[in-house]
């Protein structure tokens, strides 16, 4: 449906390095990456606005080399929506159709259908300058879909919205995904977007695709240290193997040790991550008796309460962060300075390959 | 009650008001020096205003200015677009070339125009062969006006276009517009205010030109030439009357411009 093969480009400080990606018809892919990862540039290359140094793009099996943006069937919605401020909402939505030589008599009817679909009929004769962020986004989507593109590219569509409007707009896109079979590639830096919308999530770091998978895989099981850091995994640690056998190794980190679920030769340098929500904080009398458990003697340095979770920062042989769901009966543990044990299963330790 | 919402007056800005006042007073005083004696002798003013020579001269000046601006709109708008959007290292050089007439003494500009467009000049000769003459002709006036007013038009339009985000053109293209159509339907309409203000600036500059015009075309006389001519031959009173008529005419034109451009500004941001 849409296929990128070994796409490379250098534009200013951005570098895209041999990006390969294929999307099926109707698939919704969220491309995650930090600001400055070249995500917008990638979308502009797919749309034909910029030219890649190398690589191929094909859409519906057709090679896009030398095909100008107006003939690609790709619609692009920028972060700021880029509405035409000198045209009414209706004329914005009609723009693409009149450029594509749709029968002028049919345009008003088609525009009305789209305005109704996106719930913006009342805005018909307004100018973009008077619309809220959420309204502008709906207009931008209606305008983009008016040309019946085979691919819709969305550049950080929620970045400039307040949380309430953001939720509404996510719902608009969910509806769009469920009712139309348009292929959507959205760039974002927010995990919520990926969880809410993506059939598949891709991480772009330093101009390279570093991991592809379900959103849960990316956030729960990042494959590399870079991805783990990007998705905000806590407790990323490095150490060397001091003993191993029967599917496990013991890693020396700082002045402590951690049991990990894989065999490595002694002396190997390994980087691991332990999700904060896999670490439980227990008082000395509650220590479980399980040889596959890591049990680390710590002292609570700081406690941060959120609405749903509580975060413990722990001092000890290995500095750790634990996150637990809040419950009301654990008040006695949470004072800073208290001696506690951090407990986590060896199988919860993620082992990273080198980036 | 609402005093905390008001900015307290700051007496230290007195020096700014003083400086600003001096400059405005200078312009008003100069205008008054021409206007007051004229208004006190309306009979003389009217007789000068109705002279065929004066009417012809004003007509020629305004018309040549209009033609010059028309040429600038057709040639200068594409140039302004390329300068606003171009990322090439030649841009700076081209901008310097465009702004050259701003820095040149007008007699130098006049000489350049004369040498280029005289009947034996590199452009004057081929035009002469197809029957267009610039020396002592309307075409010469237009050529000189275009030359001196180019930077005013191109710079104003370039700045206006640069303020239209290029992304809007990109979006237009993904919606099916060719590059040319995108510029035509998005960028230029959104730069209309700058195009109009650039056109008025250029026109104002063009009708005021004296030195460059007079070197290629003393006749037909533009107003500047006429005023100078009357000043040196007929005396102060005659030239002052023409000056006053021009003052009023230009004031009217710029008032109209203010009204027109005000209508264009910010209209799209309202519901």
Coordinates of C-alpha atoms in Angstrom, one line a residue:
Chain A
X1 CA 0.0 0.0 0.0
X2 CA 2.7 2.5 1.1
X3 CA 6.2 1.4 1.2
X4 CA 9.4 3.2 2.1
X5 CA 12.6 1.5 1.3
X6 CA 16.0 2.7 2.6
X7 CA 15.0 6.3 2.7
X8 CA 17.9 8.6 3.7
X9 CA 18.0 12.3 3.8
X10 CA 20.0 15.1 5.5
X11 CA 18.2 18.4 5.9
X12 CA 19.9 20.9 8.1
X13 CA 20.6 19.1 11.4
X14 CA 18.1 16.4 10.7
X15 CA 19.3 13.1 9.3
X16 CA 17.1 10.2 8.3
X17 CA 19.1 7.0 8.0
X18 CA 17.8 4.1 5.8
X19 CA 14.2 4.2 6.9
X20 CA 12.2 1.2 5.7
X21 CA 8.6 0.9 6.5
X22 CA 5.5 -0.6 4.9
X23 CA 1.9 0.1 5.8
X24 CA -1.1 -1.9 4.8
X25 CA -4.3 -0.3 3.5
X26 CA -6.3 1.1 6.4
X27 CA -3.5 0.7 8.9
X28 CA -2.9 3.3 11.5
X29 CA 0.7 3.7 12.4
X30 CA 2.1 6.1 15.0
X31 CA 5.7 7.1 14.6
X32 CA 7.1 8.1 18.0
X33 CA 10.2 10.1 18.4
X34 CA 11.6 13.0 20.4
X35 CA 11.5 16.6 19.0
X36 CA 14.2 17.0 16.4
X37 CA 14.2 13.3 15.4
X38 CA 13.2 14.3 11.8
X39 CA 9.6 13.1 12.0
X40 CA 8.2 16.1 10.1
X41 CA 10.9 15.9 7.5
X42 CA 10.0 12.2 6.9
X43 CA 6.3 13.2 6.4
X44 CA 7.3 15.9 4.0
X45 CA 9.4 13.5 2.0
X46 CA 6.5 11.0 1.8
X47 CA 4.3 13.9 0.6
X48 CA 6.8 14.9 -2.0
X49 CA 7.5 18.3 -0.6
X50 CA 11.1 17.4 0.1
X51 CA 13.4 15.1 -1.7
X52 CA 15.2 12.2 -0.1
X53 CA 18.9 11.7 -0.9
X54 CA 18.4 8.0 -1.4
X55 CA 15.7 5.4 -1.3
X56 CA 12.3 4.7 -2.8
X57 CA 8.8 5.5 -1.9
X58 CA 5.9 3.6 -3.5
X59 CA 2.2 4.2 -2.9
X60 CA -0.3 1.7 -4.2
X61 CA 2.5 -0.1 -6.0
X62 CA 3.5 3.0 -7.9
X63 CA 7.0 4.4 -7.6
X64 CA 6.9 8.0 -6.5
X65 CA 10.2 9.1 -7.9
X66 CA 9.7 12.5 -9.5
X67 CA 6.0 12.5 -8.8
X68 CA 5.0 16.0 -7.5
X69 CA 2.9 16.4 -4.3
X70 CA -0.2 17.2 -6.2
X71 CA -0.2 13.8 -7.9
X72 CA 0.7 11.6 -5.0
X73 CA -2.7 11.1 -3.3
X74 CA -1.1 12.0 0.0
X75 CA -2.7 14.5 2.4
X76 CA -0.6 16.2 5.0
X77 CA -2.0 17.9 8.2
X78 CA 0.6 20.0 10.0
X79 CA 0.7 20.5 13.7
X80 CA -0.6 24.1 13.4
X81 CA -3.2 22.8 10.9
X82 CA -2.1 25.4 8.3
X83 CA -5.6 26.5 7.4
X84 CA -5.9 29.2 4.7
X85 CA -6.8 32.2 6.8
X86 CA -8.2 34.2 3.9
X87 CA -10.9 31.6 3.1
X88 CA -14.0 30.5 5.0
X89 CA -14.2 27.0 6.5
X90 CA -16.3 25.9 3.6
X91 CA -13.8 27.2 1.0
X92 CA -10.9 25.6 2.9
X93 CA -12.7 22.3 2.7
X94 CA -13.6 22.8 -1.0
X95 CA -10.0 23.9 -1.9
X96 CA -8.7 20.4 -2.8
X97 CA -11.8 19.5 -4.7
X98 CA -11.6 22.6 -6.9
X99 CA -7.9 22.0 -7.5
X100 CA -8.7 18.5 -8.6
X101 CA -11.3 19.7 -11.0
X102 CA -14.3 18.2 -9.3
X103 CA -17.5 19.2 -11.0
X104 CA -18.1 22.7 -9.4
X105 CA -21.8 21.9 -9.1
X106 CA -21.1 18.9 -6.9
X107 CA -18.6 20.6 -4.6
X108 CA -21.1 22.4 -2.2
X109 CA -22.9 19.1 -1.5
X110 CA -19.6 17.3 -0.9
X111 CA -18.4 20.0 1.4
X112 CA -21.7 19.9 3.4
X113 CA -21.3 16.1 3.8
X114 CA -17.8 16.5 5.2
X115 CA -18.8 19.4 7.5
X116 CA -21.6 17.2 8.9
X117 CA -19.3 14.2 9.3
X118 CA -16.9 16.3 11.4
X119 CA -19.6 18.1 13.3
X120 CA -18.5 21.6 12.0
X121 CA -21.5 22.6 9.9
X122 CA -22.1 25.6 12.1
X123 CA -18.6 26.9 11.3
X124 CA -19.3 26.9 7.5
X125 CA -18.9 30.6 6.9
X126 CA -16.4 31.4 9.7
X127 CA -12.8 32.3 9.0
X128 CA -10.0 30.1 10.6
X129 CA -8.8 33.0 12.8
X130 CA -11.9 32.8 14.9
X131 CA -11.8 29.0 15.5
X132 CA -10.6 27.1 18.6
X133 CA -7.8 24.6 18.3
X134 CA -10.1 21.7 18.2
X135 CA -12.3 23.3 15.6
X136 CA -9.3 24.1 13.4
X137 CA -8.2 20.5 13.6
X138 CA -11.6 19.2 12.4
X139 CA -11.5 21.7 9.5
X140 CA -8.0 20.5 8.6
X141 CA -9.0 16.9 8.7
X142 CA -12.1 17.5 6.6
X143 CA -10.0 19.5 4.1
X144 CA -7.5 16.7 3.9
X145 CA -10.0 14.0 3.4
X146 CA -12.0 16.0 0.8
X147 CA -9.5 14.9 -1.8
X148 CA -10.0 11.2 -0.9
X149 CA -6.2 10.6 -0.3
X150 CA -4.9 7.1 -0.1
X151 CA -2.6 8.1 2.7
X152 CA -3.2 10.7 5.5
X153 CA -0.1 12.1 7.2
X154 CA -0.6 13.7 10.6
X155 CA 2.1 15.8 12.1
X156 CA 1.7 16.0 15.9
X157 CA -2.0 16.7 15.6
X158 CA -2.6 17.2 19.3
X159 CA 0.5 19.1 20.2
X160 CA -1.1 22.5 20.7
X161 CA -4.4 21.4 22.3
X162 CA -5.5 21.6 25.9
X163 CA -6.1 18.2 27.6
X164 CA -9.9 18.3 27.2
X165 CA -9.8 19.2 23.5
X166 CA -7.0 16.6 23.0
X167 CA -9.3 13.9 24.3
X168 CA -12.1 15.0 21.9
X169 CA -9.7 15.1 19.0
X170 CA -8.4 11.6 19.7
X171 CA -12.0 10.5 19.6
X172 CA -12.4 12.2 16.2
X173 CA -9.5 10.3 14.9
X174 CA -10.6 7.0 16.4
X175 CA -14.0 7.5 14.6
X176 CA -12.1 8.2 11.4
X177 CA -10.0 5.1 11.8
X178 CA -13.0 3.0 12.4
X179 CA -15.3 4.3 9.7
X180 CA -13.0 5.0 6.7
X181 CA -10.4 2.8 5.3
X182 CA -7.8 5.5 5.0
X183 CA -4.1 4.7 5.8
X184 CA -2.8 7.0 8.5
X185 CA 0.7 7.7 9.5
X186 CA 0.8 10.0 12.5
X187 CA 4.0 11.4 14.2
X188 CA 3.8 12.1 17.8
X189 CA 5.9 12.1 21.0
X190 CA 3.1 11.1 23.3
X191 CA 2.5 7.5 24.5
X192 CA -1.3 8.3 25.0
X193 CA -1.7 8.9 21.2
X194 CA 0.0 5.6 20.4
X195 CA -2.1 3.7 22.9
X196 CA -5.4 5.3 21.8
X197 CA -4.9 5.1 18.0
X198 CA -2.1 2.9 16.8
X199 CA -2.4 -0.5 15.1
X200 CA 1.4 -0.4 15.1
X201 CA 3.9 1.9 16.8
X202 CA 7.4 2.8 15.5
X203 CA 10.1 4.5 17.3
X204 CA 12.4 6.9 15.4
X205 CA 15.6 7.8 17.3
X206 CA 18.6 9.6 15.8
X207 CA 17.1 9.3 12.4
X208 CA 16.7 5.6 12.6
X209 CA 13.8 3.3 13.2
X210 CA 14.9 1.6 16.4
X211 CA 11.8 -0.5 17.2
X212 CA 8.5 -1.5 15.7
X213 CA 5.7 -3.3 17.3
X214 CA 2.5 -2.9 19.3
X215 CA 2.3 0.1 21.5
X216 CA 2.4 -2.1 24.6
X217 CA 5.6 -3.9 23.3
X218 CA 7.3 -0.6 22.8
X219 CA 6.5 0.8 26.2
X220 CA 6.7 -2.5 28.3
X221 CA 9.5 -4.2 26.4
X222 CA 11.8 -1.7 24.8
X223 CA 14.5 -3.5 23.0
X224 CA 17.3 -1.0 23.5
X225 CA 18.5 1.4 26.0
X226 CA 17.7 4.3 23.7
X227 CA 14.1 3.3 23.3
X228 CA 13.8 2.5 27.0
X229 CA 15.1 6.0 27.8
X230 CA 12.8 7.6 25.2
X231 CA 9.7 5.8 26.6
X232 CA 10.6 6.9 30.1
X233 CA 11.6 3.6 31.6
X234 CA 13.1 4.0 35.0
X235 CA 16.0 2.1 36.5
X236 CA 18.3 1.8 33.5
X237 CA 21.5 0.3 34.9
X238 CA 24.8 -1.2 33.6
X239 CA 27.0 -3.8 35.2
X240 CA 29.2 -6.8 34.5
X241 CA 28.3 -10.4 34.8
X242 CA 30.0 -12.1 37.9
X243 CA 28.3 -15.5 37.7
X244 CA 26.0 -17.4 35.4
X245 CA 24.3 -20.7 34.8
X246 CA 21.0 -22.5 34.2
X247 CA 19.4 -19.6 32.3
X248 CA 20.4 -16.9 34.8
X249 CA 23.3 -14.5 35.4
X250 CA 24.1 -12.3 38.3
X251 CA 25.1 -8.8 37.4
X252 CA 27.3 -6.6 39.6
X253 CA 25.9 -3.0 39.6
X254 CA 27.5 -0.5 41.9
X255 CA 28.0 -2.3 45.2
X256 CA 24.9 -4.5 44.7
X257 CA 23.9 -7.4 42.4
X258 CA 20.9 -8.1 40.3
X259 CA 19.7 -11.5 39.0
X260 CA 18.8 -11.4 35.3
X261 CA 16.9 -14.1 33.2
X262 CA 19.6 -15.0 30.7
X263 CA 23.0 -16.7 30.5
X264 CA 26.0 -14.5 29.7
X265 CA 29.7 -15.2 29.9
X266 CA 31.4 -13.9 33.0
X267 CA 32.7 -10.3 32.6
X268 CA 30.2 -9.3 29.9
X269 CA 29.0 -5.7 30.2
X270 CA 25.2 -5.7 30.2
X271 CA 22.6 -2.8 30.3
X272 CA 19.3 -3.6 31.9
X273 CA 16.0 -1.8 32.7
X274 CA 13.6 -2.5 35.5
X275 CA 10.1 -0.9 35.0
X276 CA 9.3 1.0 38.2
X277 CA 6.0 -0.7 38.5
X278 CA 7.7 -4.1 38.7
X279 CA 9.4 -3.1 41.9
X280 CA 7.6 -3.5 45.1
X281 CA 8.6 -1.8 48.3
X282 CA 8.2 -4.0 51.4
X283 CA 9.0 -3.7 55.1
X284 CA 11.7 -6.1 56.5
X285 CA 9.2 -8.6 57.9
X286 CA 7.4 -8.9 54.5
X287 CA 10.4 -10.2 52.5
X288 CA 9.3 -13.1 50.2
X289 CA 11.2 -16.3 50.3
X290 CA 12.0 -16.9 46.6
X291 CA 15.5 -17.4 45.2
X292 CA 14.3 -16.0 41.8
X293 CA 13.5 -12.7 43.5
X294 CA 15.8 -9.8 43.7
X295 CA 15.7 -8.3 47.2
X296 CA 17.6 -5.1 47.8
X297 CA 18.1 -3.4 51.1
X298 CA 17.2 0.3 50.8
X299 CA 16.2 3.5 52.5
X300 CA 13.4 5.7 51.2
X301 CA 14.9 9.0 50.1
X302 CA 11.8 10.7 48.6
X303 CA 8.1 9.9 48.2
X304 CA 6.0 11.5 45.4
X305 CA 2.3 11.0 45.4
X306 CA 0.3 11.2 42.2
X307 CA -3.4 10.8 41.7
X308 CA -3.2 7.1 41.0
X309 CA 0.4 6.1 41.7
X310 CA 3.0 6.7 44.4
X311 CA 6.6 6.9 43.5
X312 CA 9.4 5.9 45.9
X313 CA 13.0 7.0 45.3
X314 CA 15.3 4.6 47.1
X315 CA 18.9 4.9 48.2
X316 CA 20.9 1.7 48.6
X317 CA 23.6 -0.4 47.0
X318 CA 21.7 0.3 43.7
X319 CA 19.6 3.5 43.5
X320 CA 16.1 2.5 42.4
X321 CA 12.7 4.0 41.7
X322 CA 9.5 2.1 42.4
X323 CA 6.0 3.1 41.4
X324 CA 3.0 1.5 42.9
X325 CA -0.7 2.0 42.6
X326 CA -1.9 4.0 45.5
X327 CA -3.8 2.2 48.2
X328 CA -5.0 3.7 51.5
X329 CA -3.6 1.0 53.9
X330 CA 0.1 1.6 53.2
X331 CA 0.6 4.9 54.9
X332 CA 3.2 3.4 57.4
X333 CA 5.8 2.7 54.6
X334 CA 5.9 6.0 53.0
X335 CA 7.9 8.1 55.3
X336 CA 11.3 9.1 53.9
X337 CA 14.3 7.7 55.9
X338 CA 12.5 4.4 56.6
X339 CA 14.4 1.1 55.9
X340 CA 12.7 -1.0 53.3
X341 CA 13.4 -3.7 50.7
X342 CA 12.9 -3.3 47.0
X343 CA 11.6 -6.6 45.6
X344 CA 11.4 -7.6 41.9
X345 CA 11.3 -10.8 40.0
X346 CA 14.4 -11.6 37.9
X347 CA 12.0 -12.2 34.9
X348 CA 10.9 -8.6 35.1
X349 CA 14.4 -7.4 34.3
X350 CA 14.6 -6.2 30.6
X351 CA 18.0 -6.8 29.0
X352 CA 19.0 -4.4 26.2
X353 CA 21.0 -5.1 23.2
X354 CA 23.4 -2.4 22.2
X355 CA 22.0 0.4 20.2
Chain B
X1 CA -11.5 51.8 40.0
X2 CA -9.9 50.4 36.9
X3 CA -6.8 52.6 37.3
X4 CA -4.6 49.5 37.8
X5 CA -5.4 48.5 34.3
X6 CA -4.1 51.7 32.9
X7 CA -0.4 52.2 32.2
X8 CA 0.8 55.0 34.4
X9 CA 2.1 58.0 32.5
X10 CA 5.8 58.2 32.6
X11 CA 7.2 61.7 32.5
X12 CA 10.6 60.4 31.6
X13 CA 9.3 59.8 28.1
X14 CA 9.0 63.6 27.7
X15 CA 12.2 63.6 25.7
X16 CA 10.7 61.2 23.3
X17 CA 7.6 63.3 22.9
X18 CA 9.8 66.4 22.3
X19 CA 11.9 64.7 19.6
X20 CA 8.9 63.3 17.9
X21 CA 7.0 66.6 18.1
X22 CA 9.9 68.4 16.4
X23 CA 9.9 66.1 13.5
X24 CA 6.2 66.2 12.9
X25 CA 6.2 70.0 13.4
X26 CA 8.9 70.3 10.7
X27 CA 6.7 68.5 8.1
X28 CA 3.6 70.4 9.1
X29 CA 5.4 73.7 9.0
X30 CA 6.8 73.0 5.6
X31 CA 3.3 72.1 4.3
X32 CA 1.9 75.2 5.9
X33 CA 4.5 77.4 4.3
X34 CA 3.2 76.2 1.0
X35 CA -0.5 75.9 1.8
X36 CA -1.2 79.2 3.8
X37 CA -0.2 81.7 1.1
X38 CA -2.0 79.7 -1.5
X39 CA -5.2 79.5 0.5
X40 CA -5.1 83.2 1.1
X41 CA -5.1 83.9 -2.7
X42 CA -7.6 81.4 -4.1
X43 CA -8.0 83.3 -7.4
X44 CA -4.3 82.8 -8.4
X45 CA -4.4 79.2 -7.2
X46 CA -7.4 78.5 -9.4
X47 CA -6.0 80.2 -12.4
X48 CA -2.8 78.1 -12.1
X49 CA -4.8 74.9 -11.5
X50 CA -6.8 75.4 -14.6
X51 CA -3.8 76.0 -16.9
X52 CA -3.6 73.4 -19.6
X53 CA 0.2 73.0 -19.0
X54 CA -0.4 72.2 -15.4
X55 CA -3.3 69.8 -16.0
X56 CA -1.3 68.0 -18.7
X57 CA 1.7 67.7 -16.5
X58 CA -0.2 66.2 -13.5
X59 CA -2.0 63.8 -15.9
X60 CA 1.3 62.7 -17.4
X61 CA 2.9 62.3 -14.0
X62 CA 0.0 60.2 -12.5
X63 CA -0.4 58.2 -15.6
X64 CA 3.3 57.4 -16.0
X65 CA 3.4 56.5 -12.3
X66 CA 0.5 54.2 -12.8
X67 CA 2.1 52.5 -15.8
X68 CA 5.3 52.1 -13.9
X69 CA 3.5 50.5 -11.0
X70 CA 1.7 48.2 -13.4
X71 CA 5.0 47.1 -14.8
X72 CA 6.3 46.5 -11.3
X73 CA 3.3 44.4 -10.3
X74 CA 3.9 42.1 -13.3
X75 CA 7.7 41.9 -13.1
X76 CA 8.3 42.7 -9.4
X77 CA 5.9 40.3 -7.8
X78 CA 7.6 37.2 -9.2
X79 CA 10.9 38.7 -8.2
X80 CA 9.6 39.4 -4.7
X81 CA 8.3 35.8 -4.5
X82 CA 11.6 34.3 -5.5
X83 CA 13.5 36.5 -3.1
X84 CA 11.1 35.7 -0.2
X85 CA 11.2 31.9 -0.8
X86 CA 14.7 31.4 -2.2
X87 CA 17.3 29.8 -0.1
X88 CA 20.2 30.2 -2.5
X89 CA 23.3 32.1 -1.6
X90 CA 22.7 34.4 -4.6
X91 CA 19.7 35.8 -2.8
X92 CA 21.7 38.4 -0.9
X93 CA 23.4 39.5 -4.1
X94 CA 20.1 39.9 -5.9
X95 CA 18.7 41.8 -3.0
X96 CA 21.6 44.2 -3.1
X97 CA 21.1 44.7 -6.9
X98 CA 17.4 45.4 -6.3
X99 CA 18.1 47.9 -3.6
X100 CA 20.8 49.7 -5.6
X101 CA 18.5 52.5 -6.8
X102 CA 17.9 53.3 -3.1
X103 CA 21.5 54.1 -2.6
X104 CA 22.3 55.9 -5.8
X105 CA 22.2 59.6 -6.2
X106 CA 19.2 60.2 -8.5
X107 CA 21.4 61.9 -11.1
X108 CA 23.4 58.8 -11.3
X109 CA 20.3 56.7 -11.8
X110 CA 19.2 59.3 -14.4
X111 CA 22.4 58.9 -16.3
X112 CA 22.2 55.1 -16.2
X113 CA 18.7 55.2 -17.6
X114 CA 19.7 57.7 -20.3
X115 CA 22.7 55.7 -21.5
X116 CA 20.6 52.5 -21.5
X117 CA 17.5 53.9 -23.2
X118 CA 18.9 56.7 -25.5
X119 CA 18.4 56.0 -29.1
X120 CA 21.9 54.6 -29.5
X121 CA 21.7 52.8 -26.1
X122 CA 21.8 49.0 -25.7
X123 CA 18.1 48.9 -25.0
X124 CA 17.1 52.2 -26.7
X125 CA 18.3 51.0 -30.1
X126 CA 16.3 47.8 -30.5
X127 CA 13.2 49.6 -29.1
X128 CA 13.9 52.5 -31.6
X129 CA 13.9 50.0 -34.4
X130 CA 10.4 48.9 -33.5
X131 CA 9.2 52.5 -33.2
X132 CA 9.4 53.0 -29.4
X133 CA 11.4 56.1 -28.4
X134 CA 12.4 56.9 -24.8
X135 CA 14.2 60.2 -25.2
X136 CA 11.9 63.1 -24.5
X137 CA 8.9 60.7 -24.4
X138 CA 6.4 59.2 -22.0
X139 CA 8.1 55.8 -22.3
X140 CA 11.4 57.4 -20.9
X141 CA 9.5 58.8 -17.9
X142 CA 8.1 55.4 -17.2
X143 CA 11.5 53.8 -17.5
X144 CA 13.0 56.2 -15.1
X145 CA 10.1 55.8 -12.7
X146 CA 10.3 52.0 -12.8
X147 CA 14.0 52.1 -12.1
X148 CA 13.8 54.3 -9.0
X149 CA 10.7 52.7 -7.5
X150 CA 11.6 49.0 -7.9
X151 CA 13.2 48.6 -4.5
X152 CA 10.1 50.2 -2.8
X153 CA 7.7 47.7 -4.4
X154 CA 9.9 44.6 -4.3
X155 CA 11.0 45.0 -0.7
X156 CA 7.4 45.6 0.5
X157 CA 6.0 42.6 -1.4
X158 CA 8.9 40.4 -0.4
X159 CA 8.4 41.0 3.2
X160 CA 4.7 40.4 2.9
X161 CA 5.2 37.1 1.1
X162 CA 7.9 36.0 3.6
X163 CA 5.2 36.3 6.3
X164 CA 3.0 33.8 4.6
X165 CA 4.2 30.4 5.9
X166 CA 5.5 28.2 3.2
X167 CA 3.7 25.3 4.8
X168 CA 0.4 26.7 3.4
X169 CA 1.8 26.2 -0.1
X170 CA 2.9 22.7 0.8
X171 CA -0.6 21.9 2.1
X172 CA -2.1 23.4 -1.0
X173 CA 0.1 21.2 -3.1
X174 CA -0.8 18.0 -1.3
X175 CA -4.5 19.0 -1.9
X176 CA -3.8 19.0 -5.6
X177 CA -2.6 22.5 -6.5
X178 CA 0.5 22.9 -8.8
X179 CA 3.2 25.2 -7.3
X180 CA 2.0 28.0 -9.5
X181 CA -1.6 27.5 -8.5
X182 CA -0.7 27.3 -4.8
X183 CA 1.1 30.7 -5.1
X184 CA -1.7 32.2 -7.1
X185 CA -4.5 31.0 -4.8
X186 CA -2.8 31.1 -1.4
X187 CA 0.4 33.2 -1.2
X188 CA -0.6 36.1 -3.3
X189 CA -4.1 36.7 -1.9
X190 CA -2.6 36.5 1.6
X191 CA 0.1 39.0 0.6
X192 CA -2.5 41.4 -0.9
X193 CA -2.0 44.0 1.7
X194 CA 1.7 44.2 1.1
X195 CA 1.2 44.2 -2.7
X196 CA -1.2 47.2 -2.4
X197 CA 1.0 49.1 0.1
X198 CA 4.1 48.3 -2.1
X199 CA 2.2 49.6 -5.1
X200 CA 1.3 52.9 -3.4
X201 CA 4.8 53.4 -2.0
X202 CA 6.2 52.8 -5.5
X203 CA 3.7 55.1 -7.1
X204 CA 4.5 57.8 -4.5
X205 CA 8.1 57.4 -5.2
X206 CA 7.6 57.4 -9.0
X207 CA 5.5 60.5 -9.2
X208 CA 8.0 62.4 -7.1
X209 CA 11.1 61.6 -9.2
X210 CA 12.8 64.5 -10.8
X211 CA 16.5 64.0 -11.5
X212 CA 16.3 60.6 -13.1
X213 CA 13.2 61.6 -15.2
X214 CA 14.5 64.9 -16.4
X215 CA 17.7 63.5 -17.8
X216 CA 15.9 61.2 -20.2
X217 CA 12.7 63.3 -20.7
X218 CA 12.6 67.0 -19.9
X219 CA 9.5 66.9 -22.0
X220 CA 6.7 66.0 -21.6
X221 CA 7.1 67.7 -18.3
X222 CA 6.3 65.7 -15.1
X223 CA 5.2 67.8 -12.2
X224 CA 8.6 67.9 -10.6
X225 CA 10.1 69.2 -13.8
X226 CA 7.3 71.7 -14.2
X227 CA 7.8 73.0 -10.7
X228 CA 11.5 73.3 -11.2
X229 CA 11.0 75.0 -14.6
X230 CA 8.5 77.5 -13.2
X231 CA 10.8 78.1 -10.2
X232 CA 13.7 79.0 -12.4
X233 CA 11.7 81.0 -15.0
X234 CA 8.5 82.3 -13.6
X235 CA 9.3 82.6 -9.9
X236 CA 8.3 81.4 -6.5
X237 CA 4.6 82.1 -6.6
X238 CA 3.9 80.0 -9.7
X239 CA 5.9 77.0 -8.6
X240 CA 4.3 77.2 -5.2
X241 CA 0.8 77.0 -6.6
X242 CA 1.7 73.8 -8.5
X243 CA 3.4 72.4 -5.4
X244 CA 0.3 73.0 -3.4
X245 CA -1.9 71.3 -6.0
X246 CA 0.4 68.3 -5.9
X247 CA 0.4 68.3 -2.1
X248 CA -3.4 68.1 -2.0
X249 CA -3.5 65.4 -4.8
X250 CA -0.9 63.2 -3.0
X251 CA -2.6 63.7 0.3
X252 CA -5.9 62.5 -1.3
X253 CA -4.3 59.5 -2.9
X254 CA -2.6 58.4 0.4
X255 CA -5.8 58.9 2.3
X256 CA -7.5 56.6 -0.1
X257 CA -4.7 54.1 0.3
X258 CA -5.1 54.2 4.1
X259 CA -8.7 53.5 3.8
X260 CA -8.2 50.7 1.3
X261 CA -5.4 49.0 3.2
X262 CA -7.2 49.3 6.5
X263 CA -10.1 47.3 4.9
X264 CA -7.6 44.6 4.0
X265 CA -6.0 44.3 7.3
X266 CA -7.1 41.7 9.9
X267 CA -10.5 41.2 8.2
X268 CA -10.1 37.4 8.1
X269 CA -9.6 37.1 11.8
X270 CA -13.1 38.2 12.6
X271 CA -16.2 36.2 12.7

